[in-house]
Amino acid sequence: MTVKGIDVASYQSTTYSTDGLGFVMVKATEGTGYVNPRHAAQVAHARAEGVVVGHYHFARPGSMSAQVSYFFQHAGAKAGDILALDWEDTGVSGADKDVFVKAAQRASPSHRVLLYCNRDFWLNRDTTSYCGDGLWIADPDAAAGHPRVEHAWTVHQYSSAGGLDRNVANFASVAALRTWAAKHAAAEPGHEPFPGAAWFTVGRKSPIVAAMHARLVAVGCDHYQSTANKDVIGSGDIASYEAWQRKYSTEHHKGWTGDALKWPPGKESWDALKVPDV
């Protein structure tokens, strides 16, 4: 099942229809010199209609850190809103998009940050498969909910018919989407919060690693060759966690393939593993 949504910019009305929709993504900014003049009104309309709200920034060549600051200055995101980078300018490199997404995640850890791009950019320009908290993929030649990418996707923009971009989000219900978007508000007490993908480097020593080791064994994903150095990330942790990702994807019908099943851990599977506080 999926949740229907649209994305809008300055050329759309401020009173667009939300009939049957669960979310609306609104263009906020572009580069460091443009603000969608209808952004505030379009967001207010979405809030009044009770749908999940997103804000996106269209990246232009130049300083990514300056564009992140500009985006946050004008987006006015509230708790539970989604943020996104729109990557479709050929002058913005894959390294640039990684810098933007990671900087946005650091600047606002309580918000989900998505990467939007078309299939050509994802397959032929991207080199890292980094998309923050999820991939928003544009593939209008594919049926809704069936984008032609191997990576796990969060939102599929499948049509621009009639001048309106239509999307589906990969969630069973609007409630599930809202819970996901709330991020930290949905985190359970007593468990280690996701430390970020960059934290999971081979050789890192931490009591969190030992706690993860114990949980992976407990859920039946024990691919460890030794019980020595449980608090140091090694090949056993990688094999065991990838086994957990496969198990979680299968049991929850995620359909993950490719990099989505590879190390390092992602937030969704980490939260589901329930590594206890240490």
XYZ file of C-alpha atoms in Angstrom:
278
model
C 0.000 0.000 0.000
C 1.081 3.587 -0.590
C 0.012 7.110 0.384
C -0.856 9.645 -2.325
C 0.658 13.125 -2.407
C 1.636 16.019 -4.656
C 4.405 18.584 -4.844
C 3.736 22.224 -5.627
C 5.703 25.357 -6.480
C 4.946 28.983 -7.363
C 3.044 28.075 -10.530
C 0.458 26.092 -8.556
C -2.528 27.562 -6.732
C -2.521 28.250 -3.011
C -5.856 26.450 -2.764
C -4.968 23.209 -4.560
C -7.165 20.189 -3.914
C -5.996 17.743 -1.236
C -8.803 15.259 -1.865
C -7.405 11.775 -1.293
C -3.942 13.055 -0.400
C -1.818 12.302 2.635
C 1.061 14.702 2.006
C 2.110 17.811 0.102
C 5.707 18.829 -0.664
C 6.092 22.585 -1.201
C 9.013 24.341 -2.882
C 10.541 26.779 -0.431
C 13.780 28.095 -1.910
C 16.251 27.911 -4.783
C 19.950 28.702 -4.581
C 20.542 31.637 -2.246
C 18.382 34.241 -3.938
C 14.910 32.849 -4.538
C 11.980 32.164 -2.230
C 8.748 30.722 -3.572
C 6.350 33.658 -3.090
C 3.478 31.228 -2.492
C 5.339 28.950 -0.093
C 3.801 30.285 3.112
C 0.249 30.214 1.728
C 0.668 26.778 0.156
C 2.029 25.373 3.421
C -0.756 27.002 5.439
C -3.320 25.403 3.120
C -1.733 21.971 3.580
C -1.746 22.367 7.364
C -5.380 23.448 7.326
C -6.239 20.342 5.304
C -4.480 18.102 7.839
C -1.935 16.506 5.500
C 1.755 15.871 6.182
C 3.804 18.880 5.056
C 7.165 18.880 3.300
C 9.489 21.685 2.194
C 12.079 21.370 -0.569
C 15.067 23.355 -1.787
C 16.180 23.444 -5.429
C 19.978 23.323 -5.404
C 22.035 25.559 -7.695
C 25.832 25.611 -8.178
C 27.595 27.371 -5.342
C 28.110 26.963 -1.626
C 25.980 24.143 -0.274
C 26.376 25.319 3.324
C 25.082 28.761 2.325
C 22.116 27.144 0.578
C 21.302 25.029 3.621
C 21.283 28.174 5.756
C 19.101 29.985 3.228
C 16.675 27.057 3.086
C 16.321 26.861 6.862
C 15.958 30.621 7.115
C 12.896 30.605 4.866
C 11.310 27.147 5.153
C 9.872 27.607 8.642
C 9.574 23.864 9.175
C 7.635 22.630 12.175
C 7.876 19.371 14.091
C 6.750 16.494 11.906
C 7.471 18.291 8.621
C 9.696 16.678 5.993
C 12.651 18.422 4.342
C 14.072 17.628 0.908
C 16.832 18.579 -1.504
C 15.797 18.866 -5.159
C 18.848 17.755 -7.163
C 18.373 18.279 -10.896
C 20.829 21.026 -11.901
C 23.723 19.434 -13.799
C 26.078 22.010 -12.303
C 25.505 20.530 -8.833
C 27.711 17.476 -8.338
C 26.990 14.295 -6.455
C 29.483 15.426 -3.830
C 27.586 18.710 -3.528
C 24.274 16.940 -2.924
C 25.896 14.788 -0.227
C 27.226 17.919 1.484
C 23.787 19.549 1.413
C 21.861 16.542 2.701
C 24.332 15.819 5.488
C 24.484 19.474 6.517
C 20.684 19.640 6.620
C 20.569 16.526 8.787
C 23.092 18.016 11.204
C 21.299 21.353 11.263
C 17.929 19.803 12.064
C 18.284 16.288 13.507
C 14.593 16.204 14.443
C 13.483 16.319 10.796
C 13.575 13.731 8.033
C 15.673 14.850 5.066
C 15.003 13.329 1.630
C 16.885 13.507 -1.655
C 14.784 14.205 -4.759
C 16.228 13.412 -8.166
C 15.232 11.779 -11.416
C 16.214 8.274 -12.436
C 19.012 9.468 -14.735
C 20.683 11.447 -11.940
C 20.368 8.518 -9.535
C 21.736 5.918 -11.940
C 24.281 7.964 -13.901
C 25.401 10.922 -11.786
C 25.209 9.687 -8.216
C 28.241 7.748 -6.978
C 27.525 7.268 -3.263
C 23.859 6.164 -3.027
C 23.535 8.665 -0.179
C 20.020 10.053 0.133
C 19.688 11.024 3.784
C 16.539 9.593 5.338
C 15.112 8.428 2.048
C 15.044 8.595 -1.734
C 12.371 10.626 -3.511
C 12.732 9.350 -7.049
C 11.189 10.849 -10.182
C 10.360 8.149 -12.722
C 7.275 9.153 -14.727
C 7.654 6.221 -17.103
C 6.987 3.711 -14.327
C 3.670 2.794 -12.730
C 2.915 4.477 -9.425
C 4.834 2.768 -6.638
C 7.136 0.871 -8.999
C 10.102 3.141 -9.775
C 12.867 1.452 -11.758
C 15.628 1.614 -9.152
C 17.131 -1.073 -6.946
C 17.632 1.198 -3.951
C 14.852 1.399 -1.388
C 12.650 4.386 -2.168
C 10.502 6.543 0.101
C 8.555 8.657 -2.414
C 7.938 8.028 -6.113
C 7.003 10.963 -8.349
C 5.232 9.083 -11.113
C 3.332 11.696 -13.117
C 3.261 15.370 -14.081
C 0.071 15.129 -16.097
C -2.025 18.256 -16.145
C 0.822 20.372 -14.783
C 0.667 18.764 -11.335
C 3.366 16.470 -9.973
C 1.808 13.385 -8.426
C 3.583 11.118 -5.958
C 3.118 8.072 -3.782
C 4.938 7.492 -0.479
C 5.999 3.986 0.490
C 3.900 3.691 3.652
C 0.889 1.587 4.534
C -1.139 4.550 5.778
C -1.058 8.282 6.416
C -0.654 7.476 10.112
C 2.471 5.439 9.356
C 3.871 8.278 7.249
C 3.124 10.790 10.000
C 4.821 8.607 12.620
C 7.895 8.225 10.416
C 8.040 11.950 9.728
C 7.843 12.732 13.449
C 11.210 10.963 13.823
C 12.458 11.530 17.381
C 8.942 11.955 18.699
C 8.334 8.343 17.706
C 11.526 6.985 19.256
C 11.054 4.591 22.127
C 12.663 5.387 25.482
C 15.296 3.018 26.784
C 16.911 2.384 23.412
C 20.001 3.831 21.785
C 19.096 6.501 19.202
C 20.469 6.040 15.699
C 23.991 7.534 15.753
C 24.097 8.207 12.018
C 25.477 6.054 9.210
C 28.932 7.665 9.397
C 29.330 6.399 12.976
C 29.526 2.776 11.856
C 33.205 2.571 10.917
C 35.274 -0.600 11.219
C 37.451 -0.480 14.332
C 35.182 1.841 16.327
C 35.112 0.795 19.983
C 32.011 1.542 22.016
C 29.655 -0.144 24.502
C 26.938 0.549 21.905
C 28.690 -1.924 19.587
C 28.580 -4.620 22.273
C 24.878 -3.910 22.868
C 24.238 -4.167 19.130
C 26.140 -7.462 19.047
C 23.905 -8.876 21.770
C 20.713 -7.772 20.034
C 21.767 -9.230 16.674
C 22.393 -12.567 18.343
C 19.047 -12.318 20.174
C 17.088 -11.779 16.934
C 18.707 -14.774 15.264
C 21.206 -12.935 13.080
C 24.410 -14.330 14.556
C 27.120 -14.371 11.902
C 29.958 -13.793 14.348
C 33.049 -15.994 14.161
C 34.199 -15.015 17.648
C 32.883 -13.477 20.848
C 36.123 -11.562 21.426
C 36.173 -7.769 21.144
C 32.387 -7.496 21.133
C 32.648 -3.742 21.598
C 34.681 -3.181 18.403
C 33.046 -3.014 14.965
C 34.347 -5.780 12.737
C 33.392 -8.117 9.900
C 31.073 -10.121 12.166
C 29.024 -7.018 12.932
C 28.716 -6.229 9.224
C 27.608 -9.759 8.283
C 25.214 -10.000 11.213
C 23.646 -6.594 10.639
C 23.170 -7.253 6.930
C 21.408 -10.482 7.910
C 19.146 -8.393 10.170
C 18.395 -5.971 7.339
C 17.369 -8.879 5.100
C 15.204 -10.340 7.855
C 13.578 -7.009 8.702
C 12.900 -6.235 5.035
C 11.286 -9.638 4.484
C 9.189 -9.630 7.661
C 7.922 -6.080 7.063
C 7.466 -6.419 3.287
C 9.877 -3.584 2.522
C 11.193 -5.063 -0.697
C 14.661 -3.685 -0.053
C 17.368 -4.629 -2.559
C 20.947 -3.662 -3.396
C 22.541 -1.016 -1.186
C 19.482 -0.882 1.059
C 20.500 -4.292 2.398
C 24.160 -3.426 2.812
C 26.197 -1.987 5.672
C 26.095 0.610 7.220
C 22.832 0.463 9.201
C 19.947 2.768 8.412
C 17.739 4.459 10.983
C 14.626 2.371 10.339
C 16.278 -1.013 10.843
C 18.326 0.344 13.772
C 15.239 1.581 15.605
C 13.537 -1.762 14.967
C 16.519 -3.657 16.405
C 15.935 -1.886 19.757
C 19.505 -1.690 20.993
C 19.223 -0.907 24.715
C 20.702 2.244 26.240
C 24.200 1.745 27.594
